[in-house]
């Protein structure tokens, strides 16, 4: 039957699954071992009468084992919650383990001391708000960064801001005499209102405008993503597609940005080379448009290779449109800016 | 019980009783008295010996071809040719010519002491020893500490030995078997097996021994009414008839303490299978369980017990002083002389006393003093 001596003989000489052999001597992995060492005295399996102090969830328990329960593994250990007060806990140990071997009582008390100490330390550490180190994942960072850039480009914030501002102007949100508005732009708006007020005929035009505006919007905000390095190119595209109003603003911006040398030179040349340039550029742009459309159709996934597409991602221009918008002024500007762009990029 | 065997009286006069658990894991009212096997002496040395022998009985012969490495007519070239003197293959026109042969150290040579198929592969063990070992192993399975030490997860179990009602023998679905094990809190041991399943290291991988895993519970039944089919697919679980208990299953690796789940009929049948220390077994003809040489084998406990300590004489010094570290001359040291020759003391004493006496007598027997003579002669 159950016999401590035999149990020790078997576990020590044959096999014990809790024994760990190290240079420092044999250790015991049994969770209820009071010292952690593997020897006859400390083995929780080879001693019918045994006591430990264990901690669980911040509470400390005195666990006791007696020979009477040796055949009921589920009830082997009688757990007594020790009071949080250290002195009281010591008293409880003394009371429960009275008449038990002296060394066992002492070791339990020592264990209690150590456990309370480390619990105190744990609580103190938690209050310290230690900064945790988080590793930087290069791949992740790189991926997120490029995605951010692409998202920003796709959002076309400047366009949406422009639209929003124009909407507000049109809706007279800024009143009759808004500040910091280009004269020509304001005139256009006022004229537009006047035209509206006049007759129904204009509705057709407006409708067409709206349609085409929508059309542009659709293609513009559709799945096609612009190139990664978008600043100059997108302006060039947009100026062609959008209303006169926007163009003027863009032009102004461009005028500010570009280096003075170029602007002067460009201005002189543009007049003479208008027709030639615009045709050439238009052809180029049409080609590039077709390429872009192919690209976008075939690869619906974002082009994330970090490379600039050779040609700017431009919107398709229906033949009708160019006819509708009579004044050639915009086109000239566009070609200029396009030329300027290419000159800038091909520096 | 009548005194059939010597003066042995069973260790436990009133046999303890083991409770039975039902299919839901609840303790039933029925109880079974503990069979005598569980009081058999636990002999780890014997179990190891017998297990070692029994484990060899499954072996199959292996040996190289008898002529392996010797199918050449190689001869040594002798000395004088600036090559080692090992026999070399004769002839020419091929790589093989001139290569060393025959030695265990040569490439393509015969191995040292080639294995022979007539090696004694199976070991015969005395029946009594085998029975003793099996009884020990069964007894060890009733000790919770040994079962837990062997590595089985039994911390949730309600009783050791674990006995289940007879209904378990007619289970047929594995689902039911799992439900039962979970109810008994024995499923942790089965989970241990699945979690320790891994690919074997070494060549065994490609020899149909690819996986290895721990052992789970051993289920012992008396009658197979479906229980085999219910439990056999569970990893690590083994089934065995109570009349055919196998030491290789009760003490795997020679290590005592397998986790055994008994069905009630099987548990009750153990008395018939093994008998008791006084009553012969029904199954093993004329066999009675071994009688322990010492009824309480816990020597250290005995020594430190009050009963013995009360009559024990006080212990000597931890380290004893060595006597006679220096040689003393008996001719000069009377103590040593007397130690060697006790009569010397008598002689010595007599000598000393005699000296005193002699001087006195001499005094008496001396011739008259000169003065007396003078007086005598003066006339």
Coordinates of C-alpha atoms in Angstrom, one line a residue, chain A residues 95-276:
Chain A
X95 CA -1.6 27.6 14.9
X96 CA -2.2 25.3 11.9
X97 CA 1.1 23.6 12.0
X98 CA 1.4 23.1 15.7
X99 CA 3.1 19.8 16.5
X100 CA 4.4 19.5 13.0
X101 CA 8.1 19.2 12.4
X102 CA 9.9 22.4 13.3
X103 CA 11.9 22.6 10.1
X104 CA 8.6 22.5 8.1
X105 CA 7.1 25.4 10.0
X106 CA 10.2 27.4 9.6
X107 CA 10.5 26.9 5.9
X108 CA 6.8 27.7 5.4
X109 CA 7.3 31.0 7.3
X110 CA 10.4 31.8 5.2
X111 CA 8.4 31.1 2.0
X112 CA 5.6 33.4 3.3
X113 CA 8.2 36.1 3.8
X114 CA 9.6 35.8 0.4
X115 CA 6.2 35.7 -1.3
X116 CA 5.0 38.8 0.5
X117 CA 8.2 40.6 -0.5
X118 CA 7.8 39.8 -4.1
X119 CA 4.1 40.7 -4.1
X120 CA 5.0 44.1 -2.6
X121 CA 7.6 44.6 -5.2
X122 CA 5.2 43.7 -8.0
X123 CA 2.6 46.2 -6.8
X124 CA 5.2 48.9 -6.5
X125 CA 6.4 48.2 -10.0
X126 CA 3.0 48.5 -11.4
X127 CA 2.6 51.9 -10.0
X128 CA 5.8 53.0 -11.6
X129 CA 4.3 53.2 -15.1
X130 CA 7.3 51.7 -16.7
X131 CA 7.6 52.5 -20.4
X132 CA 7.3 49.4 -22.4
X133 CA 9.6 48.9 -25.3
X134 CA 7.8 48.1 -28.6
X135 CA 9.9 46.8 -31.4
X136 CA 9.9 48.6 -34.7
X137 CA 8.9 46.3 -37.5
X138 CA 10.7 47.5 -40.5
X139 CA 8.5 45.8 -43.1
X140 CA 5.4 47.1 -41.4
X141 CA 6.6 50.6 -41.1
X142 CA 7.7 50.7 -44.7
X143 CA 4.4 49.3 -45.9
X144 CA 2.3 51.7 -43.8
X145 CA 4.4 54.7 -44.9
X146 CA 4.0 54.0 -48.5
X147 CA 0.3 53.3 -48.1
X148 CA -0.1 56.6 -46.3
X149 CA 1.4 58.5 -49.2
X150 CA -0.7 56.7 -51.7
X151 CA -3.8 57.3 -49.7
X152 CA -3.1 60.9 -49.4
X153 CA -2.5 61.2 -53.1
X154 CA -5.7 59.3 -53.9
X155 CA -7.7 61.5 -51.6
X156 CA -6.7 64.6 -53.6
X157 CA -7.2 66.8 -50.7
X158 CA -6.4 70.0 -52.6
X159 CA -9.2 69.2 -55.1
X160 CA -11.7 68.5 -52.5
X161 CA -10.7 71.7 -50.6
X162 CA -11.1 73.7 -53.8
X163 CA -14.5 72.3 -54.5
X164 CA -15.6 72.9 -51.0
X165 CA -14.5 76.5 -51.1
X166 CA -16.1 77.1 -54.4
X167 CA -19.3 75.5 -53.2
X168 CA -19.2 77.8 -50.2
X169 CA -18.6 80.8 -52.4
X170 CA -21.4 79.8 -54.7
X171 CA -23.8 79.3 -51.9
X172 CA -22.9 82.8 -50.6
X173 CA -21.8 81.4 -47.3
X174 CA -19.2 84.1 -47.2
X175 CA -21.6 86.8 -48.0
X176 CA -21.7 89.3 -50.8
X177 CA -18.2 90.5 -50.6
X178 CA -15.9 87.7 -49.5
X179 CA -12.3 88.5 -48.8
X180 CA -9.2 86.9 -50.4
X181 CA -11.0 85.9 -53.5
X182 CA -9.7 86.3 -56.9
X183 CA -11.6 89.0 -58.8
X184 CA -12.1 86.9 -61.9
X185 CA -13.3 83.9 -59.9
X186 CA -15.8 86.0 -58.1
X187 CA -17.0 87.5 -61.4
X188 CA -17.5 84.0 -62.8
X189 CA -19.6 83.0 -59.9
X190 CA -21.7 86.1 -60.1
X191 CA -22.1 85.6 -63.9
X192 CA -23.1 82.1 -63.3
X193 CA -25.8 83.2 -60.9
X194 CA -27.0 85.7 -63.4
X195 CA -27.2 83.2 -66.1
X196 CA -29.2 80.9 -63.9
X197 CA -31.6 83.6 -63.0
X198 CA -32.2 84.5 -66.7
X199 CA -33.7 81.6 -68.5
X200 CA -34.2 77.8 -68.9
X201 CA -31.9 77.5 -71.9
X202 CA -28.9 77.7 -69.8
X203 CA -30.0 74.6 -67.9
X204 CA -28.8 72.4 -70.8
X205 CA -25.4 73.8 -70.5
X206 CA -25.4 73.6 -66.8
X207 CA -26.6 70.0 -67.1
X208 CA -23.9 69.2 -69.5
X209 CA -21.5 70.9 -67.3
X210 CA -22.7 69.0 -64.3
X211 CA -22.7 65.8 -66.3
X212 CA -19.2 66.3 -67.4
X213 CA -18.2 67.5 -64.1
X214 CA -19.6 64.4 -62.6
X215 CA -18.0 62.3 -65.2
X216 CA -14.7 63.9 -64.4
X217 CA -15.4 63.3 -60.8
X218 CA -16.2 59.7 -61.3
X219 CA -13.0 59.0 -63.2
X220 CA -11.0 61.2 -61.0
X221 CA -12.1 59.7 -57.7
X222 CA -12.5 56.2 -59.1
X223 CA -10.3 53.2 -58.4
X224 CA -7.4 54.6 -60.3
X225 CA -4.7 55.7 -58.1
X226 CA -2.5 58.6 -58.9
X227 CA 1.3 58.3 -59.0
X228 CA 3.1 58.4 -55.7
X229 CA 4.8 61.6 -56.2
X230 CA 1.9 63.6 -57.3
X231 CA 2.1 67.2 -56.4
X232 CA 2.9 68.8 -59.8
X233 CA 1.4 66.2 -62.1
X234 CA -2.0 66.1 -60.5
X235 CA -2.3 69.9 -60.8
X236 CA -1.6 69.6 -64.5
X237 CA -4.3 67.0 -65.0
X238 CA -6.8 68.7 -62.9
X239 CA -6.4 72.0 -64.6
X240 CA -7.4 70.5 -67.9
X241 CA -10.5 68.7 -66.5
X242 CA -12.0 71.2 -64.1
X243 CA -13.7 74.5 -64.4
X244 CA -12.1 77.8 -65.4
X245 CA -12.3 79.0 -61.9
X246 CA -10.0 76.4 -60.5
X247 CA -7.6 76.9 -63.2
X248 CA -7.0 80.5 -62.4
X249 CA -6.1 79.6 -58.8
X250 CA -3.8 76.9 -60.0
X251 CA -2.1 79.2 -62.3
X252 CA -1.6 81.6 -59.5
X253 CA -0.1 78.9 -57.3
X254 CA 2.1 77.8 -60.1
X255 CA 3.3 81.3 -60.7
X256 CA 4.4 81.5 -57.1
X257 CA 6.1 78.2 -57.0
X258 CA 8.1 78.1 -60.1
X259 CA 11.6 79.7 -60.2
X260 CA 11.5 83.2 -61.8
X261 CA 13.9 82.4 -64.6
X262 CA 11.7 79.7 -66.0
X263 CA 8.5 81.7 -65.8
X264 CA 9.9 84.6 -67.8
X265 CA 11.5 82.4 -70.4
X266 CA 8.3 80.3 -70.7
X267 CA 6.1 83.3 -71.1
X268 CA 8.1 84.5 -74.0
X269 CA 8.1 81.2 -75.8
X270 CA 4.6 80.1 -75.1
X271 CA 3.0 82.6 -77.4
X272 CA 4.9 81.4 -80.4
X273 CA 4.9 77.7 -79.7
X274 CA 1.3 77.5 -78.5
X275 CA -0.2 75.5 -81.3
X276 CA 2.7 73.2 -81.9

